[in-house]
Short mmCIF file of C-alpha atoms and ligand atoms in Angstrom, two decimals:
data_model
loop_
_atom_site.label_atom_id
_atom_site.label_comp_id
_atom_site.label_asym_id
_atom_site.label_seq_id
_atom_site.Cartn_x
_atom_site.Cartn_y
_atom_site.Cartn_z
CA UNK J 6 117.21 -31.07 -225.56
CA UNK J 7 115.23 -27.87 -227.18
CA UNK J 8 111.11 -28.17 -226.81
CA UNK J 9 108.47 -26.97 -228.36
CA UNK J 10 104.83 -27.00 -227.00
CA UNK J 11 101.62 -26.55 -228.59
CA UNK J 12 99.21 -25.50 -226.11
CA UNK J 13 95.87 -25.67 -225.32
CA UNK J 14 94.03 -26.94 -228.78
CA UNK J 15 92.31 -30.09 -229.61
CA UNK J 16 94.18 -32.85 -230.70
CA UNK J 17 93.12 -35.11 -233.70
CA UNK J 18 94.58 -38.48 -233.01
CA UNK J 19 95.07 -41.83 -235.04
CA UNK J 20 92.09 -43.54 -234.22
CA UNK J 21 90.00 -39.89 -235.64
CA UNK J 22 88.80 -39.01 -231.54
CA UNK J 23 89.67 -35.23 -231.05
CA UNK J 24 91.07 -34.20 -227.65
CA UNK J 25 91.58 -31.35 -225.43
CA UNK J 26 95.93 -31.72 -225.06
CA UNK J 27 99.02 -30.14 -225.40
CA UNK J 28 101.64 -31.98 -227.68
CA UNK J 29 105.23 -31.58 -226.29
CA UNK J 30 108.08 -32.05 -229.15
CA UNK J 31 111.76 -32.91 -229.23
CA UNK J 32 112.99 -30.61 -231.63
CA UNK J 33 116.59 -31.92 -231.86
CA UNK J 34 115.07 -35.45 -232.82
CA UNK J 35 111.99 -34.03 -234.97
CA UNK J 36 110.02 -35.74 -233.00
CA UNK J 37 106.28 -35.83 -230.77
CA UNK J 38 107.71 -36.66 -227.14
CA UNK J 39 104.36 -36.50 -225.40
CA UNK J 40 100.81 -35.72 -225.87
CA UNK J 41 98.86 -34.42 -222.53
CA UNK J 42 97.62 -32.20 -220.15
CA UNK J 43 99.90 -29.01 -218.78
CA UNK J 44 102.70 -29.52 -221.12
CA UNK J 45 102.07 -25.73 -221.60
CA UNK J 46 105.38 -24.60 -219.43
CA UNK J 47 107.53 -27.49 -220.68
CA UNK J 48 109.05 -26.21 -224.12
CA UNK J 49 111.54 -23.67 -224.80
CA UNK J 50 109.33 -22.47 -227.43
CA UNK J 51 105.83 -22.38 -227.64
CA UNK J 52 102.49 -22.42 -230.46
CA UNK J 53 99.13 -20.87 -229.36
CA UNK J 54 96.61 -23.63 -230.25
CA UNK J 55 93.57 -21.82 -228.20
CA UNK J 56 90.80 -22.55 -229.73
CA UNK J 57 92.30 -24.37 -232.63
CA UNK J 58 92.76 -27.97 -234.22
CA UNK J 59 95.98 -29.98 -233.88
CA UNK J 60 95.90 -32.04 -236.96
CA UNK J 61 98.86 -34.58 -238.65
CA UNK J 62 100.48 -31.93 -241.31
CA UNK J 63 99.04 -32.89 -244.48
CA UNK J 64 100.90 -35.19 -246.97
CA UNK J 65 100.60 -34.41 -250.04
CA UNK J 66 101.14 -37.83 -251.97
CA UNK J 67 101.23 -36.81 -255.56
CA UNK J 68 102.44 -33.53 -257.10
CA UNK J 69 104.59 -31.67 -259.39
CA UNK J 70 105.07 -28.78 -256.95
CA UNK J 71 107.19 -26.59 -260.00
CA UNK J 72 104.44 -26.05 -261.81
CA UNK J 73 103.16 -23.82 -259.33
CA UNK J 74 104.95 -21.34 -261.99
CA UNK J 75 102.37 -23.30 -264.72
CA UNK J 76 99.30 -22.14 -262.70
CA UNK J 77 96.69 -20.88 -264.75
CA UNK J 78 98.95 -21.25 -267.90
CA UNK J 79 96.30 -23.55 -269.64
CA UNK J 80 93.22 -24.73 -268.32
CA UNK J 81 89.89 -26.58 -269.80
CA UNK J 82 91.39 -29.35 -272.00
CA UNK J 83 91.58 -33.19 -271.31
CA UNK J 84 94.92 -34.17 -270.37
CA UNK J 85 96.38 -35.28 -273.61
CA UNK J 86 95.83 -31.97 -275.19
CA UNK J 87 96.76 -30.24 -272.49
CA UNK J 88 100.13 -32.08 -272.12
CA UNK J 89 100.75 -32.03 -275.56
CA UNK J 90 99.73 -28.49 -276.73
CA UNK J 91 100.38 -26.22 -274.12
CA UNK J 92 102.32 -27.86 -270.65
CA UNK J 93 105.22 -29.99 -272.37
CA UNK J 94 105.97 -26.96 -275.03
CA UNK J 95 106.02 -24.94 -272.06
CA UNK J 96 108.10 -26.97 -269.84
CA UNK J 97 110.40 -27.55 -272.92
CA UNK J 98 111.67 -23.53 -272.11
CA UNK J 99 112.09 -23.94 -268.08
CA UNK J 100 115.09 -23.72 -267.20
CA UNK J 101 116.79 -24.93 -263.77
CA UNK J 102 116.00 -21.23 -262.04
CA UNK J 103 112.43 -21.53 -263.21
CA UNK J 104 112.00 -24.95 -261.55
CA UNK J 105 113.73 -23.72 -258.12
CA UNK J 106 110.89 -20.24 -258.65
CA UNK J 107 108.29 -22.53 -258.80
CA UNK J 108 109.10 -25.21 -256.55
CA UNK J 109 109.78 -22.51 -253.94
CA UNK J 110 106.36 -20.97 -254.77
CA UNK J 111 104.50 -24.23 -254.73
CA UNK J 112 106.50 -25.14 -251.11
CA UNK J 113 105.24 -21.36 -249.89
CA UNK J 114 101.49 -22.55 -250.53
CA UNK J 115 102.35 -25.56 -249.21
CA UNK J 116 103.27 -24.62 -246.22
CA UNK J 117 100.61 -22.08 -245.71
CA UNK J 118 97.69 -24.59 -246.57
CA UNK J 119 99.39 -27.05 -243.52
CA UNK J 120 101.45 -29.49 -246.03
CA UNK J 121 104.06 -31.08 -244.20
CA UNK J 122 105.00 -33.54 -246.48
CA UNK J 123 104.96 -34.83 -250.38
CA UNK J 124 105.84 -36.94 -253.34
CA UNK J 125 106.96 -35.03 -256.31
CA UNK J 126 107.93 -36.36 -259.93
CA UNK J 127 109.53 -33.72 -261.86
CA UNK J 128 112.88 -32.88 -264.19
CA UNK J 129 115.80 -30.44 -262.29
CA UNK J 130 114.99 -32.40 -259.47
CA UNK J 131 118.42 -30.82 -257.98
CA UNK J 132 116.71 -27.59 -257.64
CA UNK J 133 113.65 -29.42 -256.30
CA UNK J 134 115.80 -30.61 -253.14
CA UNK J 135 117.63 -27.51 -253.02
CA UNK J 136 114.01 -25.78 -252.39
CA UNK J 137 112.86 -28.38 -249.97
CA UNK J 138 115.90 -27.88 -247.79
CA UNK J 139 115.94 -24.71 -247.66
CA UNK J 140 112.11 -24.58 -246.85
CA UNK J 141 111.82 -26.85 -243.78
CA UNK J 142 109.56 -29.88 -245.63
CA UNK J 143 109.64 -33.47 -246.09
CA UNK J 144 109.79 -35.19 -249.83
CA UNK J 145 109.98 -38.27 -251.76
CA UNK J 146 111.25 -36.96 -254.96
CA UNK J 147 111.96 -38.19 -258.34
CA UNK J 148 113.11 -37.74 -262.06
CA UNK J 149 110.61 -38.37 -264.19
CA UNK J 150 111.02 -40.36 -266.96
CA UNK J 151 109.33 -40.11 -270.42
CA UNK J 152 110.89 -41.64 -273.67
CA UNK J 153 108.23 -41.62 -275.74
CA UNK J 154 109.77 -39.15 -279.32
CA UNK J 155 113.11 -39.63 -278.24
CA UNK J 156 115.71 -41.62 -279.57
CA UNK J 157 117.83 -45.04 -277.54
CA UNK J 158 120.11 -42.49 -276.12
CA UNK J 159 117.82 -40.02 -274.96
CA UNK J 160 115.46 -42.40 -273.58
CA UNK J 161 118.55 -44.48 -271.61
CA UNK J 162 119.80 -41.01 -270.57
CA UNK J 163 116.72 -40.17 -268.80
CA UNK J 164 116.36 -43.45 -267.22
CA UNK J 165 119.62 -43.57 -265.73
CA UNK J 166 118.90 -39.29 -264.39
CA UNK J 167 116.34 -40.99 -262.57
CA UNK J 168 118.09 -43.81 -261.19
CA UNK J 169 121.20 -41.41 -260.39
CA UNK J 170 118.49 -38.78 -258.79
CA UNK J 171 117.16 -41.79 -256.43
CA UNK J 172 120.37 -42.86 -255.22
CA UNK J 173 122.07 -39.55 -254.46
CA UNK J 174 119.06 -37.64 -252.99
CA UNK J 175 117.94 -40.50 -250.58
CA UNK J 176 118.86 -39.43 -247.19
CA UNK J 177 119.39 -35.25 -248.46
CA UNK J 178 118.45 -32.50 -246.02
CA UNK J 179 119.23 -34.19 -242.79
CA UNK J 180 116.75 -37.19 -244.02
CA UNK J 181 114.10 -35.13 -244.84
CA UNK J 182 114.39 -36.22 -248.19
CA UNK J 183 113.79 -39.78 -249.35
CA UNK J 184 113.42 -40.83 -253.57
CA UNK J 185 111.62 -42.96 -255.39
CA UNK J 186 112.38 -44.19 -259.31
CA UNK J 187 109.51 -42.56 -261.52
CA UNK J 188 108.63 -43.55 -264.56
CA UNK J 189 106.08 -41.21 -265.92
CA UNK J 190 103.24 -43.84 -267.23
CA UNK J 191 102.90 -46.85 -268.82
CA UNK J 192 102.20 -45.64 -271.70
CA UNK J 193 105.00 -42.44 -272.18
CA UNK J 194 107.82 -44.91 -271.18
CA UNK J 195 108.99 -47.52 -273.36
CA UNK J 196 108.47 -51.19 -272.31
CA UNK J 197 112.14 -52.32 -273.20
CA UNK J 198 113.31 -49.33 -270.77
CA UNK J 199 111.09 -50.65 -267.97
CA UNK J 200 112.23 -54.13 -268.54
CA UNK J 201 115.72 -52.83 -267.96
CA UNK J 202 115.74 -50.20 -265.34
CA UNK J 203 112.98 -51.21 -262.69
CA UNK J 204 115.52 -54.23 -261.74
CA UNK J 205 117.69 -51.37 -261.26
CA UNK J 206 115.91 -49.43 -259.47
CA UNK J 207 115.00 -52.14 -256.85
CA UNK J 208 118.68 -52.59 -256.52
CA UNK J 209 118.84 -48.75 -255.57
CA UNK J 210 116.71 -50.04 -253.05
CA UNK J 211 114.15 -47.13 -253.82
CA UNK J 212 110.17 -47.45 -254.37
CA UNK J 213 108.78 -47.15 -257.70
CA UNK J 214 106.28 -44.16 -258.59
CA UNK J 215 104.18 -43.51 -262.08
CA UNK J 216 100.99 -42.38 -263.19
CA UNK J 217 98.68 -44.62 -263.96
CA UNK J 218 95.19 -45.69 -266.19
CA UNK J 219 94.59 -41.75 -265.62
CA UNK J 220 92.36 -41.83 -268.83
CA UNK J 221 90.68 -44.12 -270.86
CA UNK J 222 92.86 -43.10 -273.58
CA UNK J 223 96.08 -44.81 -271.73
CA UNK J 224 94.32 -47.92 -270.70
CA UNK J 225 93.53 -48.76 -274.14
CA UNK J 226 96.55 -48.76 -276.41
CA UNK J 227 98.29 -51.55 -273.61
CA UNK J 228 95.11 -53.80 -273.83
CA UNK J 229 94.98 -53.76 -277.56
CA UNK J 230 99.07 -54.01 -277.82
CA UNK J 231 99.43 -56.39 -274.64
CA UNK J 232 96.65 -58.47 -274.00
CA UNK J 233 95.96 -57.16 -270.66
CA UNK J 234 94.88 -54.77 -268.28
CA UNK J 235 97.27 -51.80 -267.47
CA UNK J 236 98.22 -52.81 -263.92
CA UNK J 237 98.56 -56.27 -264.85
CA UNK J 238 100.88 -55.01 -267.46
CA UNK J 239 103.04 -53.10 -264.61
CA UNK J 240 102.96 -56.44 -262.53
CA UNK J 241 104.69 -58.22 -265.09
CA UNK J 242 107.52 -55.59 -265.29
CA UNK J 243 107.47 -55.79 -261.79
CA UNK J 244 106.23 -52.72 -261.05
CA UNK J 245 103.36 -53.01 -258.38
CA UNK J 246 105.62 -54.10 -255.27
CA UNK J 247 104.23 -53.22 -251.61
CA UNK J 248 106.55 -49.62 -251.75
CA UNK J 249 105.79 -48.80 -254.84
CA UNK J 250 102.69 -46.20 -255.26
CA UNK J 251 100.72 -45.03 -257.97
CA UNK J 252 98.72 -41.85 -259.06
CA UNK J 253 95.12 -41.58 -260.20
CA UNK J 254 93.90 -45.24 -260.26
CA UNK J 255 90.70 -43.82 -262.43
CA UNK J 256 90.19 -46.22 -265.09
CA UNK J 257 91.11 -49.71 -262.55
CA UNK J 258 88.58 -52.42 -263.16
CA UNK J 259 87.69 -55.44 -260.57
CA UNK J 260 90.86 -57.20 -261.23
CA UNK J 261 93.04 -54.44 -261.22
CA UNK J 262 91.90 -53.26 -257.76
CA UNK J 263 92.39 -56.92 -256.33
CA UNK J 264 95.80 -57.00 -257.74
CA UNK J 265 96.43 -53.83 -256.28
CA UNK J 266 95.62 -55.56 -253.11
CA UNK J 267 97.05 -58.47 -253.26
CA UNK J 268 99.98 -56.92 -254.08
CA UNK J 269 99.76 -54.03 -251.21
CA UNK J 270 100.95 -51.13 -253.99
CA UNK J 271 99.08 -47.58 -253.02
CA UNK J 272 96.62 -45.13 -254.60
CA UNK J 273 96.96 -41.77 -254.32
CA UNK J 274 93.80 -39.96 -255.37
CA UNK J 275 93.69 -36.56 -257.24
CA UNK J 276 90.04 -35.56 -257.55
CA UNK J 277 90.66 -31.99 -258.20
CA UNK J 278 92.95 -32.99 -261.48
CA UNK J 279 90.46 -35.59 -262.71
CA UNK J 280 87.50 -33.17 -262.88
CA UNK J 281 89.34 -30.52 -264.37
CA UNK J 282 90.82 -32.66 -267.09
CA UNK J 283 87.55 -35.25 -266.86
CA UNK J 284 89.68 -37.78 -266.62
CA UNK J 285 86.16 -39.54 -264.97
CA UNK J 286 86.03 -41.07 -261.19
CA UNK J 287 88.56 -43.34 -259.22
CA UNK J 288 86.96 -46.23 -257.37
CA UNK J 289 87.69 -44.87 -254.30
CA UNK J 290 85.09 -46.20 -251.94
CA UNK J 291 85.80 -49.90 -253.89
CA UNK J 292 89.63 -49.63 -253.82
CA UNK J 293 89.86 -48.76 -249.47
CA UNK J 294 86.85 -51.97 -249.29
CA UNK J 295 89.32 -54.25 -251.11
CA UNK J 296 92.12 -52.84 -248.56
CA UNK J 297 94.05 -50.52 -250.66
CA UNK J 298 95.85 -48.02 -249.36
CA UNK J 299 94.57 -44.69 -250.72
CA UNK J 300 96.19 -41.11 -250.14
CA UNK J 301 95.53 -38.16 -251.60
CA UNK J 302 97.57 -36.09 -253.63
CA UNK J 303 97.02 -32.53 -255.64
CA UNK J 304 98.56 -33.18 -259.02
CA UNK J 305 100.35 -30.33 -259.87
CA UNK J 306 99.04 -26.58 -259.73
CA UNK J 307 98.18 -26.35 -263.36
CA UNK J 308 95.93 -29.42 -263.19
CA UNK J 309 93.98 -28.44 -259.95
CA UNK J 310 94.28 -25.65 -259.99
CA UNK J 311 96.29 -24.86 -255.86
CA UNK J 312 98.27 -27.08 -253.88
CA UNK J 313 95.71 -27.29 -250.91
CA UNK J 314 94.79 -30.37 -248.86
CA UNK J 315 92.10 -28.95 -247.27
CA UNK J 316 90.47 -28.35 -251.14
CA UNK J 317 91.41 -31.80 -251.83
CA UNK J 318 90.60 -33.48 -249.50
CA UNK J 319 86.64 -31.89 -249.78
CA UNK J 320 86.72 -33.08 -253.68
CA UNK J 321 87.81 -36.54 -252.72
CA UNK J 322 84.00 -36.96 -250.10
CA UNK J 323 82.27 -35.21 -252.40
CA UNK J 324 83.34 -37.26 -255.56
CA UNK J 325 84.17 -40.16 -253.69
CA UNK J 326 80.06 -40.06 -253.17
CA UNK J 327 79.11 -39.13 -256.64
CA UNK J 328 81.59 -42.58 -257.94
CA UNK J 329 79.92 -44.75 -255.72
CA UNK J 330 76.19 -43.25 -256.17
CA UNK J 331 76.35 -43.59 -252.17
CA UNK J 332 76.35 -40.68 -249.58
CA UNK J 333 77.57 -42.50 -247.28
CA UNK J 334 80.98 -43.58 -249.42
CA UNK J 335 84.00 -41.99 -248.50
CA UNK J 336 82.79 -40.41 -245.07
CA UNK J 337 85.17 -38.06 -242.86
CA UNK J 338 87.19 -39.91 -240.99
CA UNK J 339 88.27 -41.81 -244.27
CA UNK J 340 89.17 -38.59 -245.82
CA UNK J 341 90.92 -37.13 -242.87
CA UNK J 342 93.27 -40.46 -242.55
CA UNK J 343 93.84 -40.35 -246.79
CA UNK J 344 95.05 -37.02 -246.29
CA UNK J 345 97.34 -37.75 -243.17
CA UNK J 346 98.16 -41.55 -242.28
CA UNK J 347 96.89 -43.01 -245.65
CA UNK J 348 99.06 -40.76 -247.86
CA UNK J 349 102.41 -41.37 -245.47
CA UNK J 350 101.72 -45.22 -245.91
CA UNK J 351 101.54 -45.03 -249.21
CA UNK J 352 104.73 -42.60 -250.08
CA UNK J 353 106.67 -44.91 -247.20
CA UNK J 354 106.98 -41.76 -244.53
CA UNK J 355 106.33 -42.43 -241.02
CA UNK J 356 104.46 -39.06 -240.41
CA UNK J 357 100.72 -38.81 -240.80
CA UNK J 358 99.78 -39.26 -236.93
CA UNK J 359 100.03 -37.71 -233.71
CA UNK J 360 101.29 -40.26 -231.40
CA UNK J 361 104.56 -39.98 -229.02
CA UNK J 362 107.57 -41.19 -231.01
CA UNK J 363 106.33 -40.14 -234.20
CA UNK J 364 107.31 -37.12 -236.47
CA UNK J 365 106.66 -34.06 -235.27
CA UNK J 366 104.83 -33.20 -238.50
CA UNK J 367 101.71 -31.13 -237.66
CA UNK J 368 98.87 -28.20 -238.59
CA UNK J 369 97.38 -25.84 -236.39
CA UNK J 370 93.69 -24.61 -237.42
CA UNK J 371 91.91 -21.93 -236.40
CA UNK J 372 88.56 -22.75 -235.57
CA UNK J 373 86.98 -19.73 -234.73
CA UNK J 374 86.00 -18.61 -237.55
CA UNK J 375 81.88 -18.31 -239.22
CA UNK J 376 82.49 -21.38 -241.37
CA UNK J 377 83.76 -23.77 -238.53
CA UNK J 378 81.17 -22.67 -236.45
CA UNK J 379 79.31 -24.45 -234.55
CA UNK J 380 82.13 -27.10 -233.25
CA UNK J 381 79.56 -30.56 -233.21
CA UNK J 382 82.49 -32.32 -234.90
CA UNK J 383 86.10 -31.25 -235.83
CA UNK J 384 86.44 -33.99 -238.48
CA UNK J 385 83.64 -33.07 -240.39
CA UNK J 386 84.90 -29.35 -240.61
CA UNK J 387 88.10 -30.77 -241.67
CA UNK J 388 87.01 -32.84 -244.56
CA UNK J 389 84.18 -30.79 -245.58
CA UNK J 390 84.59 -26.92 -244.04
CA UNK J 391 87.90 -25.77 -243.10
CA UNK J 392 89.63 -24.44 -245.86
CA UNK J 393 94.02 -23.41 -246.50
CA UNK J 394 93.58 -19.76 -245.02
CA UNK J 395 92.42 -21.28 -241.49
CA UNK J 396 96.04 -22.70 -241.26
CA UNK J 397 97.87 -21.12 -238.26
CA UNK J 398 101.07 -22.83 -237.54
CA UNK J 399 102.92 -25.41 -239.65
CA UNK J 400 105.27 -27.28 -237.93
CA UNK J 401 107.98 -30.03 -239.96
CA UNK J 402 110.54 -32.33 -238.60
CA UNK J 403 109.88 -30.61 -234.85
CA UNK J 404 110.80 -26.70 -236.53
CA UNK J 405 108.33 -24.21 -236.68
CA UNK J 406 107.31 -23.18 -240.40
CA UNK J 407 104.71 -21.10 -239.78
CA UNK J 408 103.66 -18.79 -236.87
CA UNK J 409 100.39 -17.31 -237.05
CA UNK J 410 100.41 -17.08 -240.96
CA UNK J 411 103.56 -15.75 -240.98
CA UNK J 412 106.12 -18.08 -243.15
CA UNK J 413 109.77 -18.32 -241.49
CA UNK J 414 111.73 -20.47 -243.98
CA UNK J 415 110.86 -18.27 -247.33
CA UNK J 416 110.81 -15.15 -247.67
CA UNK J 417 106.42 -14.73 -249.24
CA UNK J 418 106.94 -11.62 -250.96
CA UNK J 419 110.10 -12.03 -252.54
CA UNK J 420 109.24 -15.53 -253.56
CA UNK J 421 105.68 -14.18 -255.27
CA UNK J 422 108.01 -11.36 -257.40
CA UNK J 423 109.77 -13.95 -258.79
CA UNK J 424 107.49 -16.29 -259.68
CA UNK J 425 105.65 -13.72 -261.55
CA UNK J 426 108.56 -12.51 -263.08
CA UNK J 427 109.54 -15.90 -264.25
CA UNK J 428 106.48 -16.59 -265.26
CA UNK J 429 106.01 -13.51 -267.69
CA UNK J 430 109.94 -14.17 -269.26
CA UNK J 431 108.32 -18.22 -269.75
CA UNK J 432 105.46 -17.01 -271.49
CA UNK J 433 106.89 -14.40 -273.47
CA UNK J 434 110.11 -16.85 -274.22
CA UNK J 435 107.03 -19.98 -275.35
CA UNK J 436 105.79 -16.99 -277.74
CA UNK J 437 102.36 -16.61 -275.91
CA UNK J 438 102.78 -12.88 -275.62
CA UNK J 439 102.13 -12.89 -279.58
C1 LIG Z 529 108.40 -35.89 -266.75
S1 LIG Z 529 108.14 -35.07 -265.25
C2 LIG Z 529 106.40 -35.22 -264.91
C3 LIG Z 529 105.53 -34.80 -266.05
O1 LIG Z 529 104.19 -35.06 -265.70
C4 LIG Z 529 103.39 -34.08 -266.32
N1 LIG Z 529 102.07 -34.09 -265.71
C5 LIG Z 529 101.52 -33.17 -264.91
N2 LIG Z 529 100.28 -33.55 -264.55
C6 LIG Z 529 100.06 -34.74 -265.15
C7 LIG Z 529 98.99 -35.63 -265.17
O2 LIG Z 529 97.85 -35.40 -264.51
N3 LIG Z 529 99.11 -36.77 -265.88
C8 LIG Z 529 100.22 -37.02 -266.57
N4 LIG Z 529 101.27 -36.19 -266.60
C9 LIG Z 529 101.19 -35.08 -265.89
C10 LIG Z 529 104.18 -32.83 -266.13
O3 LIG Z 529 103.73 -31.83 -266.99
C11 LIG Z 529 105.59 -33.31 -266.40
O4 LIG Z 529 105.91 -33.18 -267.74
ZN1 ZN Z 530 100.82 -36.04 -262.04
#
């Protein structure tokens, strides 16, 4: 068996207590063998965690990782506007090298900011895995689908890419990479295509992931053409199953969050996309009292506008607060088990906690630094202080990631030339240079 220790830092364990211990890992089986005291001398390899936090790596529950390449590309419009002008024109010139250059720059700051894990809906999706396996993560990823200005054929086309997608990729990169069929939204994907394919995809055996009532603007063309609410709308097409999981969650009224409870479908949260499109508030505080899981996710870079969990996972206390007109909403702890445990529930991964047996998925933080100083409580300075630079080691799957800043499974600088190389032939191929 090959070890790995982490020595001497302060653990963060399920039940949010922080403890002096060293975490011992099996790296041949990916996975946390023991959690104690003198481990230090036990692994073939060892992480310095002196003076540092041992935290669940961060799952990322919601994201369209290539459009790390997107970053910056437009910003300060509402999401229809911004989909519709700029991003889907834009994403009508990627082609398959662009999405690998982005994905692989998105899975760089990923792995530097202590992500470990994520859900990803995107087109190329081959690339997508192709990036993931190459740098050391986990993933659920998906086609998605929109059919929404295209004709039967295109529409069917894309539906069965996704279903195809979901049932070759489960199980890809020695099981680091699991699917899910994703439908874009309720409102971008015809309701004679969901009628058809979502028996399908439950065949595939594979959950089902879409945005959803992101904006007002989506919530009301299915009341006035249905009759009812959004999610009730996805219920009927059976849609909101226990695996399933959906983003945003903004515009969810009373009976949408009890169906989303009865039914035990997840949230993910994006905070950071929803005030930068003012999309408005999710419920968040509401939806974890009615015992929905929530995670958290980023959205993709172009929306938020990094891929950091640390960033997000401050937006999601602080707005969590501001929704519920209640300091006390969305505390902490609450944030620092969306971001770990709660996001893993809801994306079906077992990772997300520190505990023998589990996945040796995990985040070393620095804490000596001015802004995590002094140390009253390490869970506080995670949700509120700590920030993607204080990220020292990444570990995935028991293999190291990251060693002292220092990525091992991309190459940073080569990736970066790329991406910004790609990114000035997209914009210059979209006509922006003009
Ligand atoms: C068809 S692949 C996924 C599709 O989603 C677009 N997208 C990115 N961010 C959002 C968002 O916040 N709401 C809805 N759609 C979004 C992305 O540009 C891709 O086209
Ligand atoms: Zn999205």
């Amino acid at each position: 068996m090959t070890t790995l220790s982490i020595t001497g830092g302060r653990v963060l364990r399920p039940d949010a207590t922080v403890t002096r211990a060293d975490v011992l890992v099996d790296q041949d089986a990916g996975e946390i063998l023991e959690i104690g005291s003198d481990l230090a001398g036990e692994g073939n390899e060892t992480l310095d965690a002196e003076g540092s936090l041992v935290t669940p790596g961060f799952v990322n529950g919601h994201c369209h990782v290539a459009m790390s390449l997107l970053r910056g590309y437009a910003d300060d419009k509402p999401l229809d506007a911004w989909l519709q002008e700029d991003i889907w024109p834009a994403e009508g010139e990627l082609t398959a090298e662009d999405v690998r250059t982005g994905a692989e720059l998105g899975l760089l700051e990923m792995i530097k900011s202590g992500t470990t894990a994520f859900a990803d809906m995107y087109f190329d999706v081959p690339e997508i895995a192709a990036a993931v396996e190459e740098a050391g993560l986990r993933a659920r990823l998906g086609h998605g689908i929109v059919t929404v200005a295209k004709d039967d054929e295109g529409a069917r086309a894309d539906a069965e890419t996704s279903l195809e997608v979901a049932r070759e990729y489960d199980g890809a990169a020695d099981g680091r990479i699991s699917t899910a069929f994703m439908p874009h939204s309720l409102t971008t994907v015809g309701t004679e295509y969901l009628e058809e394919f979502v028996p399908k995809a439950r065949d595939a055996g594979v959950p089902i992931h879409y945005h959803a009532n992101e904006t007002e603007d989506e919530v009301a063309p299915i009341v006035e053409e249905e009759g009812v609410r959004p999610l009730a709308y996805a219920a009927e097409r059976g849609m909101l199953e226990p695996e399933d999981f959906v983003a945003h969650g903004v515009h969810v009224d009373e009976s949408e969050i009890q169906l989303l409870a009865e039914a035990g479908t997840s949230v993910i949260h994006c905070p950071a996309s929803n005030m930068k499109l003012a999309s408005g508030m999710a419920p968040v505080q509401r939806l974890r009292d009615a015992g929905v899981t929530v995670g958290l996710g980023t959205d993709g870079a172009a929306s938020n506008n990094d891929l950091s969990m640390l960033d997000e996972a401050r937006d999601a206390a602080m707005l969590g607060k501001l929704a519920a007109a209640d300091a006390a909403a969305v505390p902490a702890e609450a944030v620092a088990e969306m971001m770990t445990a709660g996001s893993a529930d809801a994306i079906g991964l077992e990772s997300g906690r520190l505990e023998e047996g589990a996945p040796a998925d995990l985040a070393v933080i620095d804490l000596e630094k001015a802004h995590l100083t002094p140390r009253h409580d390490l869970v506080s300075h995670l949700a509120y202080a700590a920030a993607a630079a204080d990220v020292r080691h990444t570990v995935c799957d028991g293999r190291v990631l990251m060693r002292d800043r220092e990525v091992l499974t991309l190459d940073e600088a080569a990736v970066r030339e790329r991406a910004q190389a790609a990114a000035e032939a997209l914009s210059a191929r979209a006509g922006d240079d003009e």
